[in-house]
């Protein structure tokens, strides 16, 4: 029955508000996979996020669609867990109790929720 | 404010060295993390662990120093993207993980599995039968047990958990050994402490027992006496001799628990293979205590350990661990022993199979007939 300690990063509660963003879209987000064919590690821009005020946000996907959304408070918040899967990290965790391959990186208190159908960009 | 959003091909270009999961915190766990932020832990306190539930179950539990939570995977069909700030450009954000589920925490009661622990008998030999494989120190056993440290100790002494003097191996005291040491301790307190069962310290009890057993050429380890005090005593605080003294833990022996232990022992001894009238059993039970031990006895203290023949007012010992784990089969076995049961007397034998936490009467009526015989008194019969 194995066990591992969950390490907790310092200052997880006081990270900048936009240090880590959680976006929830009701439905699928389809990104054109052809662009990754040549280089799977390539990073491409798929959209823009506009924060209108403390509560309202707009997500632009490509050049044709936009989604209206809002910032929702998570109550209670969620913790972002990182599992290190490398063999070295797992061995360290098994052989030495002080080493851990699981850590809480952040506490996320807000998420941006997009529930409505996308609107066309005119 | 406008942010540029970037993504890799998350299906084919994932960071295989690490994965990310979202864990829904409970208010208790959030408070625990907040406290931890204020006060960095230096020892095992205020740490968080992930442990596997048991050998047969793939569930994972998260434990703090006081609580245990079972992790459940809550799937969803929404697109949930985790994005982080690009260090080179403050307005650029990269998707680093796409989430298909969140981990939900369900508070549960932490349990310890003692089935593989060695048994310590009177001759101080650890009996390691073929089934017993665990040869661990107490700290090692705590670290693999799927429960918090507080919950662990709450159950550990109730099971008769102890450690060996040489090597500190976690083990269980045999029932016979517990009964013997308890009997000696009670005798010693009655003689040496004028039958005062309060404000007892471990050292004091060890001294009483040493005087008694040294004459017989035997010795009882301090760890064994400690287990007996924790099992049958309630902590009453710390006794200090002067202001600089950190204090010694003191106990008051719980006469109810002691009487119950003697009752179960008597049931095993006198009613294992036969029925005995309740009147005769009570006499035999009383005769088991050390002379002048002050306690009241009542058959209701032993509910869950006997089967009663209602018509002839006699009882027999029944071990619930020997009954089937299938609820229908268990009811069959119980009705084979007696066709009519008092509701309060049958409930302890089926309670552990009520996994959906139904009301007792609703649960019983699913498998048996419930008949009212007096106001607030019901009997259970087969269908």
Coordinates of C-alpha atoms in Angstrom, one line a residue:
Chain A
X1 CA 0.0 0.0 0.0
X2 CA 2.2 2.9 -1.2
X3 CA 1.9 6.4 0.1
X4 CA 3.5 9.7 -0.9
X5 CA 3.6 13.1 0.6
X6 CA 2.0 15.9 -1.2
X7 CA 4.4 18.8 -1.2
X8 CA 3.0 22.3 -1.1
X9 CA 4.8 25.1 -2.9
X10 CA 5.4 28.3 -1.0
X11 CA 3.0 31.3 -1.3
X12 CA 0.4 29.3 -3.2
X13 CA -2.3 31.6 -2.0
X14 CA -0.7 34.8 -2.9
X15 CA 0.2 34.3 -6.5
X16 CA -0.8 37.2 -8.9
X17 CA -4.4 37.0 -9.9
X18 CA -3.6 36.3 -13.5
X19 CA -0.6 34.0 -12.8
X20 CA -2.6 31.0 -13.8
X21 CA -5.9 31.1 -15.8
X22 CA -8.6 28.4 -15.8
X23 CA -10.9 28.6 -18.8
X24 CA -14.0 26.5 -19.1
X25 CA -15.8 26.3 -22.4
X26 CA -19.1 24.4 -22.7
X27 CA -18.3 22.3 -25.8
X28 CA -15.3 21.5 -27.8
X29 CA -12.5 23.8 -28.8
X30 CA -11.2 22.7 -32.2
X31 CA -7.8 23.8 -33.2
X32 CA -6.6 23.2 -36.8
X33 CA -4.2 20.2 -36.3
X34 CA -2.7 20.5 -39.8
X35 CA -0.6 23.4 -38.5
X36 CA 1.2 21.1 -36.1
X37 CA 2.0 18.4 -38.6
X38 CA 5.5 19.5 -39.4
X39 CA 6.5 20.3 -35.8
X40 CA 4.3 18.9 -32.9
X41 CA 6.1 21.1 -30.4
X42 CA 5.2 24.3 -32.3
X43 CA 3.2 26.9 -30.3
X44 CA 0.5 28.7 -32.2
X45 CA -1.9 31.5 -31.3
X46 CA -5.5 30.3 -31.3
X47 CA -7.2 33.3 -29.9
X48 CA -7.4 36.3 -27.7
X49 CA -8.9 37.0 -24.4
X50 CA -10.3 40.4 -23.6
X51 CA -11.1 41.2 -19.9
X52 CA -13.8 43.9 -20.0
X53 CA -14.2 44.4 -16.3
X54 CA -14.1 42.4 -13.0
X55 CA -16.8 40.1 -14.2
X56 CA -17.1 40.0 -18.0
X57 CA -14.7 38.5 -20.5
X58 CA -14.7 37.9 -24.3
X59 CA -12.8 35.0 -25.9
X60 CA -12.0 35.4 -29.6
X61 CA -11.3 32.1 -31.4
X62 CA -9.4 32.5 -34.7
X63 CA -10.8 35.3 -36.8
X64 CA -14.4 34.3 -37.0
X65 CA -15.8 33.5 -33.6
X66 CA -16.2 35.2 -30.3
X67 CA -17.6 33.9 -27.0
X68 CA -19.0 36.0 -24.2
X69 CA -18.2 34.8 -20.7
X70 CA -17.9 35.7 -17.1
X71 CA -15.4 35.3 -14.3
X72 CA -16.8 32.9 -11.8
X73 CA -15.6 32.5 -8.2
X74 CA -14.7 28.9 -7.2
X75 CA -16.2 28.2 -3.8
X76 CA -14.3 26.3 -2.5
X77 CA -11.3 26.8 -4.7
X78 CA -9.4 24.1 -6.6
X79 CA -5.8 23.1 -6.1
X80 CA -3.6 22.5 -9.0
X81 CA -1.7 19.3 -8.5
X82 CA 1.5 18.4 -10.4
X83 CA 2.5 14.7 -10.7
X84 CA 6.1 14.2 -11.8
X85 CA 6.0 11.1 -13.9
X86 CA 9.7 10.7 -14.6
X87 CA 11.2 7.5 -13.4
X88 CA 13.8 9.4 -11.3
X89 CA 11.1 11.4 -9.4
X90 CA 9.0 8.2 -8.7
X91 CA 12.1 6.3 -7.5
X92 CA 13.1 9.2 -5.3
X93 CA 9.6 9.3 -3.9
X94 CA 9.6 5.5 -3.1
X95 CA 13.1 5.3 -1.7
X96 CA 13.1 8.5 0.2
X97 CA 10.1 9.7 2.1
X98 CA 11.3 13.3 2.0
X99 CA 11.2 13.3 -1.8
X100 CA 7.8 13.6 -3.3
X101 CA 6.5 13.3 -6.9
X102 CA 3.2 15.2 -6.1
X103 CA 2.9 18.8 -5.3
X104 CA 0.3 21.5 -5.0
X105 CA 1.4 24.3 -7.2
X106 CA -1.4 26.8 -6.8
X107 CA -4.8 27.4 -5.4
X108 CA -7.1 28.6 -8.1
X109 CA -9.9 30.8 -6.9
X110 CA -11.5 32.0 -10.1
X111 CA -12.3 30.5 -13.5
X112 CA -13.5 32.1 -16.8
X113 CA -16.7 30.4 -17.9
X114 CA -18.0 30.5 -21.5
X115 CA -21.4 28.8 -21.6
X116 CA -23.1 30.5 -24.6
X117 CA -22.9 29.6 -28.3
X118 CA -20.2 31.4 -30.2
X119 CA -21.1 34.6 -32.0
X120 CA -19.8 35.5 -35.4
X121 CA -17.3 38.3 -35.7
X122 CA -18.7 40.8 -38.3
Chain B
X1 CA -6.9 44.3 -21.0
X2 CA -6.2 41.9 -23.9
X3 CA -4.3 38.7 -23.7
X4 CA -2.9 36.5 -26.5
X5 CA -3.7 32.8 -26.1
X6 CA -1.3 30.2 -27.4
X7 CA -1.4 26.4 -27.5
X8 CA 0.7 23.4 -28.6
X9 CA -0.8 20.3 -30.1
X10 CA -2.0 19.0 -26.7
X11 CA -2.8 15.5 -28.1
X12 CA 0.7 14.8 -29.5
X13 CA 3.0 17.2 -27.7
X14 CA 2.3 16.7 -24.0
X15 CA 4.9 17.1 -21.3
X16 CA 5.2 13.5 -20.4
X17 CA 7.5 14.2 -17.5
X18 CA 4.6 15.7 -15.5
X19 CA 0.8 15.7 -15.5
X20 CA -1.6 18.1 -13.9
X21 CA -4.8 17.5 -12.1
X22 CA -7.4 19.8 -10.5
X23 CA -8.4 18.9 -6.9
X24 CA -11.7 20.4 -5.5
X25 CA -10.8 21.5 -2.0
X26 CA -13.2 21.1 0.9
X27 CA -13.5 24.1 3.3
X28 CA -11.7 22.0 5.9
X29 CA -8.8 21.2 3.7
X30 CA -8.6 24.9 2.5
X31 CA -8.5 26.0 6.1
X32 CA -5.8 23.4 6.8
X33 CA -3.6 24.7 3.9
X34 CA -4.2 28.3 5.1
X35 CA -3.0 27.4 8.6
X36 CA -0.1 25.6 7.1
X37 CA 0.9 28.7 5.2
X38 CA 1.0 30.7 8.4
X39 CA 2.9 28.0 10.3
X40 CA 5.4 26.0 8.3
X41 CA 5.4 22.4 9.5
X42 CA 8.5 21.0 11.0
X43 CA 7.5 17.5 11.7
X44 CA 4.7 15.1 10.6
X45 CA 2.0 17.6 11.7
X46 CA 0.2 19.5 9.1
X47 CA 1.5 17.5 6.2
X48 CA -0.7 16.0 3.4
X49 CA -0.3 12.5 2.0
X50 CA -1.8 10.5 -0.8
X51 CA -2.2 6.8 0.0
X52 CA -3.7 3.8 -1.6
X53 CA -6.9 2.6 0.1
X54 CA -5.9 -1.1 0.5
X55 CA -4.5 -4.0 -1.3
X56 CA -7.7 -5.0 -3.1
X57 CA -9.1 -1.5 -3.8
X58 CA -7.5 0.9 -6.3
X59 CA -9.0 4.0 -4.5
X60 CA -6.7 6.7 -3.3
X61 CA -7.2 8.6 -0.1
X62 CA -5.8 12.0 0.9
X63 CA -5.0 12.3 4.5
X64 CA -4.2 15.3 6.8
X65 CA -3.1 15.0 10.4
X66 CA -6.8 14.7 11.5
X67 CA -9.0 13.7 8.5
X68 CA -9.2 11.2 5.6
X69 CA -10.8 11.9 2.2
X70 CA -11.4 9.5 -0.6
X71 CA -10.6 10.8 -4.0
X72 CA -13.2 10.5 -6.8
X73 CA -12.7 11.3 -10.4
X74 CA -15.5 13.6 -11.6
X75 CA -15.6 13.5 -15.4
X76 CA -17.0 16.3 -17.5
X77 CA -17.4 17.0 -21.2
X78 CA -16.4 20.7 -21.1
X79 CA -13.2 22.0 -22.4
X80 CA -11.1 23.1 -19.4
X81 CA -7.8 24.7 -20.2
X82 CA -5.1 25.6 -17.8
X83 CA -3.0 28.5 -19.0
X84 CA 0.1 30.2 -17.6
X85 CA 1.8 33.4 -18.2
X86 CA 4.6 33.5 -20.8
X87 CA 7.6 34.8 -18.9
X88 CA 9.0 36.6 -22.0
X89 CA 5.8 38.5 -22.7
X90 CA 3.3 39.4 -19.9
X91 CA 0.3 39.4 -22.2
X92 CA 0.9 36.0 -23.8
X93 CA -0.6 32.9 -22.1
X94 CA 0.2 29.3 -23.0
X95 CA -2.1 26.3 -22.5
X96 CA -0.1 23.8 -20.5
X97 CA -2.9 21.3 -19.7
X98 CA -6.4 20.3 -20.8
X99 CA -8.5 18.7 -18.1
X100 CA -11.2 16.1 -18.6
X101 CA -12.1 15.7 -15.0
X102 CA -11.7 17.1 -11.5
X103 CA -10.8 15.2 -8.4
X104 CA -13.5 15.4 -5.8
X105 CA -12.8 14.8 -2.0
X106 CA -15.3 12.8 0.0
X107 CA -14.7 12.8 3.7
X108 CA -14.5 9.3 5.0
X109 CA -13.6 7.4 8.2
X110 CA -10.0 6.3 8.0
X111 CA -9.5 2.7 8.8
X112 CA -6.5 0.5 9.6
X113 CA -6.0 -3.0 8.3
X114 CA -4.6 -5.1 11.2
X115 CA -5.1 -8.4 9.4
X116 CA -1.5 -8.9 8.5
X117 CA 0.1 -7.8 11.8
X118 CA 1.9 -10.4 14.0
X119 CA 0.4 -11.3 17.3
X120 CA 2.3 -11.0 20.6
X121 CA 1.6 -13.7 23.1
X122 CA 2.4 -14.0 26.8
X123 CA 5.7 -15.7 26.2
X124 CA 6.8 -12.5 24.3
X125 CA 7.1 -14.4 21.1
X126 CA 5.7 -12.8 18.0
X127 CA 3.6 -15.4 16.2
X128 CA 4.1 -14.8 12.5
X129 CA 1.9 -17.3 10.7
X130 CA 1.8 -17.8 7.0
X131 CA -0.7 -15.0 6.5
X132 CA 1.3 -12.5 8.6
X133 CA 3.7 -10.7 6.3
X134 CA 4.0 -7.2 7.9
X135 CA 7.1 -6.7 9.9
X136 CA 7.1 -3.0 10.3
X137 CA 7.8 -0.4 12.9
X138 CA 4.9 1.6 14.2
X139 CA 5.9 4.7 12.1
X140 CA 6.1 2.6 9.0
X141 CA 2.7 1.0 9.7
X142 CA 1.2 4.5 10.2
X143 CA 2.7 5.7 6.9
X144 CA 1.0 2.9 4.9
X145 CA -2.3 3.0 6.7
X146 CA -5.0 4.9 4.7
X147 CA -6.0 7.2 7.6
X148 CA -4.8 10.3 9.5
X149 CA -2.6 9.9 12.5
X150 CA -5.4 11.0 14.9
X151 CA -7.7 8.4 13.4
X152 CA -5.0 5.8 13.5
X153 CA -4.3 6.2 17.3
X154 CA -8.1 6.2 18.0
X155 CA -8.3 2.7 16.6
X156 CA -4.9 1.3 17.3
X157 CA -5.2 0.8 21.0
X158 CA -8.9 -0.4 20.7
X159 CA -7.5 -3.2 18.6
X160 CA -4.9 -4.0 21.2
X161 CA -2.0 -2.5 19.1
X162 CA 1.4 -2.5 20.7
X163 CA 5.1 -2.5 19.8
X164 CA 7.8 -5.0 20.7
X165 CA 10.5 -3.9 23.2
X166 CA 13.2 -5.2 20.9
X167 CA 13.0 -3.6 17.5
X168 CA 9.7 -1.7 18.0
X169 CA 7.8 -3.9 15.6
X170 CA 4.1 -3.1 15.4
X171 CA 2.0 -6.0 16.6
X172 CA -1.3 -6.9 18.3
X173 CA -1.6 -8.3 21.8
X174 CA -3.4 -11.6 21.8
X175 CA -6.8 -11.6 23.6
X176 CA -5.5 -14.0 26.2
X177 CA -2.5 -11.8 26.9
X178 CA -4.7 -8.7 27.2
X179 CA -7.0 -10.5 29.6
X180 CA -4.1 -11.7 31.7
X181 CA -2.4 -8.3 32.0
X182 CA -5.7 -6.5 32.7
X183 CA -6.5 -9.0 35.4
X184 CA -3.1 -8.5 37.1
X185 CA -3.4 -4.7 36.8
X186 CA -6.9 -4.6 38.4
X187 CA -5.7 -6.8 41.2
X188 CA -2.7 -4.6 41.8
X189 CA -4.8 -1.4 41.8
X190 CA -7.3 -2.9 44.2
X191 CA -4.5 -3.9 46.6
X192 CA -2.0 -1.2 46.1
X193 CA -4.1 1.8 45.3
X194 CA -7.2 1.2 47.5
X195 CA -9.3 0.4 44.4
X196 CA -8.9 4.0 43.1
X197 CA -9.0 3.7 39.4
X198 CA -8.3 7.4 38.6
X199 CA -5.1 9.4 38.2
X200 CA -3.0 6.4 37.2
X201 CA 0.2 6.9 35.4
X202 CA 2.1 4.4 33.3
X203 CA 5.1 4.4 35.7
X204 CA 2.8 3.8 38.7
X205 CA 1.1 0.9 37.0
X206 CA 4.4 -0.6 35.9
X207 CA 5.6 -0.4 39.5
X208 CA 2.4 -2.1 40.8
X209 CA 2.7 -4.9 38.3
X210 CA 6.5 -5.4 38.7
X211 CA 6.0 -6.1 42.4
X212 CA 3.3 -8.6 41.7
X213 CA 4.8 -10.5 38.8
X214 CA 8.4 -10.5 39.9
X215 CA 7.6 -13.0 42.6
X216 CA 6.3 -15.4 39.9
X217 CA 9.5 -15.0 37.8
X218 CA 7.8 -13.2 34.9
X219 CA 7.9 -9.6 33.6
X220 CA 5.5 -7.5 31.6
X221 CA 6.9 -4.9 29.2
X222 CA 6.1 -1.2 29.7
X223 CA 4.7 -1.1 26.1
X224 CA 2.1 -3.8 26.9
X225 CA 1.0 -2.0 30.0
X226 CA 0.7 1.2 28.0
X227 CA -1.6 -0.5 25.5
X228 CA -3.8 -1.8 28.3
X229 CA -4.1 1.7 29.8
X230 CA -4.9 3.2 26.4
X231 CA -7.4 0.5 25.6
X232 CA -9.3 0.5 28.9
X233 CA -8.5 3.9 30.2
X234 CA -9.5 7.5 29.4
X235 CA -6.8 10.1 29.5
X236 CA -7.5 12.5 32.4
X237 CA -4.7 15.0 31.7
X238 CA -1.1 15.5 32.9
X239 CA 0.1 15.1 36.4
X240 CA 3.0 17.5 37.3
X241 CA 5.2 17.3 40.3
X242 CA 6.6 20.8 40.0
X243 CA 6.4 23.8 37.7
X244 CA 9.3 22.7 35.6
X245 CA 7.9 19.2 35.0
X246 CA 6.4 18.7 31.5
X247 CA 3.9 16.3 33.1
X248 CA 3.0 12.6 32.9
X249 CA -0.1 11.4 31.2
X250 CA -2.7 10.1 33.6
X251 CA -5.6 7.7 33.1
X252 CA -8.9 6.8 34.6
X253 CA -9.9 3.2 34.0
X254 CA -13.2 2.9 32.2
X255 CA -15.1 0.3 34.2
X256 CA -17.8 -0.1 31.4
X257 CA -15.1 -1.1 28.9
X258 CA -13.5 -3.5 31.4
X259 CA -16.8 -5.1 32.3
X260 CA -17.6 -5.5 28.6
X261 CA -14.2 -7.1 27.9
X262 CA -14.8 -9.6 30.8
X263 CA -18.4 -10.2 29.4
X264 CA -17.1 -11.1 25.9
X265 CA -14.4 -13.3 27.4
X266 CA -17.1 -15.1 29.5
X267 CA -19.3 -15.5 26.4
X268 CA -16.5 -17.2 24.5
X269 CA -15.6 -19.3 27.5
X270 CA -19.0 -20.5 28.6
X271 CA -21.4 -20.1 25.7
X272 CA -19.3 -20.8 22.6
X273 CA -20.9 -24.1 21.6
X274 CA -24.0 -24.1 23.8
X275 CA -26.9 -22.0 25.0
X276 CA -26.8 -20.8 28.7
X277 CA -29.6 -19.2 30.6
X278 CA -29.2 -15.5 31.0
X279 CA -29.3 -15.8 34.8
X280 CA -26.5 -18.4 34.9
X281 CA -24.4 -16.4 32.4
X282 CA -24.6 -13.3 34.5
X283 CA -23.4 -15.2 37.6
X284 CA -20.5 -16.7 35.6
X285 CA -19.7 -13.2 34.1
X286 CA -19.6 -11.7 37.6
X287 CA -17.3 -14.5 38.9
X288 CA -14.6 -13.6 36.3
X289 CA -13.8 -10.2 37.8
X290 CA -11.0 -9.8 40.4
X291 CA -12.4 -9.8 44.0
X292 CA -13.9 -6.4 45.0
X293 CA -13.8 -4.9 41.5
X294 CA -16.6 -2.4 41.5
X295 CA -18.8 -2.4 38.4
X296 CA -22.3 -3.0 37.2
X297 CA -23.1 -5.6 34.5
X298 CA -26.0 -5.7 32.1
X299 CA -26.5 -8.0 29.1
X300 CA -27.1 -5.0 26.9
X301 CA -23.4 -4.2 27.2
X302 CA -22.7 -7.3 25.1
X303 CA -25.2 -6.6 22.3
X304 CA -23.4 -7.7 19.0
X305 CA -21.7 -10.7 20.6
X306 CA -24.5 -13.1 21.4
X307 CA -27.6 -14.7 19.8
X308 CA -30.6 -14.9 22.1
X309 CA -33.3 -17.5 22.2
X310 CA -36.2 -15.2 23.0
X311 CA -38.6 -17.9 24.0
X312 CA -36.4 -19.6 26.5
X313 CA -34.3 -16.6 27.7
X314 CA -30.9 -18.1 27.0
X315 CA -27.9 -16.9 25.0
X316 CA -25.0 -18.2 23.0
X317 CA -21.8 -16.5 21.8
X318 CA -21.8 -15.4 18.1
X319 CA -18.8 -14.0 16.3
X320 CA -19.8 -11.6 13.6
X321 CA -16.5 -12.1 11.8
X322 CA -17.5 -15.7 11.1
X323 CA -20.7 -14.6 9.2
X324 CA -21.1 -14.3 5.4
X325 CA -20.2 -11.0 3.8
X326 CA -23.2 -11.3 1.5
X327 CA -26.2 -9.6 3.2
X328 CA -28.9 -12.1 2.0
X329 CA -26.7 -15.0 3.1
X330 CA -26.0 -13.3 6.4
X331 CA -29.7 -12.9 7.2
X332 CA -30.2 -16.6 6.2
X333 CA -27.4 -17.6 8.6
X334 CA -28.8 -15.4 11.4
X335 CA -32.4 -16.8 11.0
X336 CA -30.9 -20.3 11.0
X337 CA -29.6 -19.7 14.5
X338 CA -32.8 -18.1 15.7
X339 CA -36.0 -17.5 13.8
X340 CA -36.9 -14.4 15.9
X341 CA -34.6 -11.6 16.9
X342 CA -35.0 -8.4 18.9
X343 CA -34.3 -5.5 16.5
X344 CA -31.6 -4.0 18.7
X345 CA -29.8 -7.4 19.0
X346 CA -29.8 -8.2 15.3
X347 CA -28.7 -4.7 14.1
X348 CA -25.0 -5.0 15.2
X349 CA -24.6 -8.1 13.1
X350 CA -25.8 -6.5 9.8
X351 CA -24.8 -2.8 10.4
X352 CA -21.5 -3.1 8.6
X353 CA -23.2 -4.3 5.4
X354 CA -25.5 -1.2 5.3
X355 CA -23.1 0.5 2.8
X356 CA -25.8 2.9 1.5
X357 CA -26.3 4.2 5.1
X358 CA -30.1 3.5 5.1
X359 CA -32.1 3.9 8.2
X360 CA -31.9 0.7 10.3
X361 CA -35.6 -0.1 9.9
X362 CA -35.6 0.5 6.1
X363 CA -32.5 -1.6 5.7
X364 CA -33.9 -4.5 7.7
X365 CA -37.3 -4.4 5.9
X366 CA -35.5 -5.0 2.5
X367 CA -34.4 -8.5 3.7
X368 CA -36.7 -9.5 6.6
X369 CA -40.0 -8.9 8.3
X370 CA -40.3 -6.4 11.1
X371 CA -43.1 -6.9 13.6
X372 CA -44.2 -4.5 16.4
X373 CA -44.8 -6.3 19.7
X374 CA -44.9 -3.4 22.1
X375 CA -44.7 0.4 21.9
X376 CA -41.2 1.1 20.4
X377 CA -40.3 -2.6 20.5
X378 CA -39.9 -4.7 17.3
X379 CA -38.9 -8.2 16.5
X380 CA -37.3 -9.4 13.3
X381 CA -38.3 -12.6 11.6
X382 CA -37.6 -14.1 8.2
X383 CA -40.0 -13.6 5.3

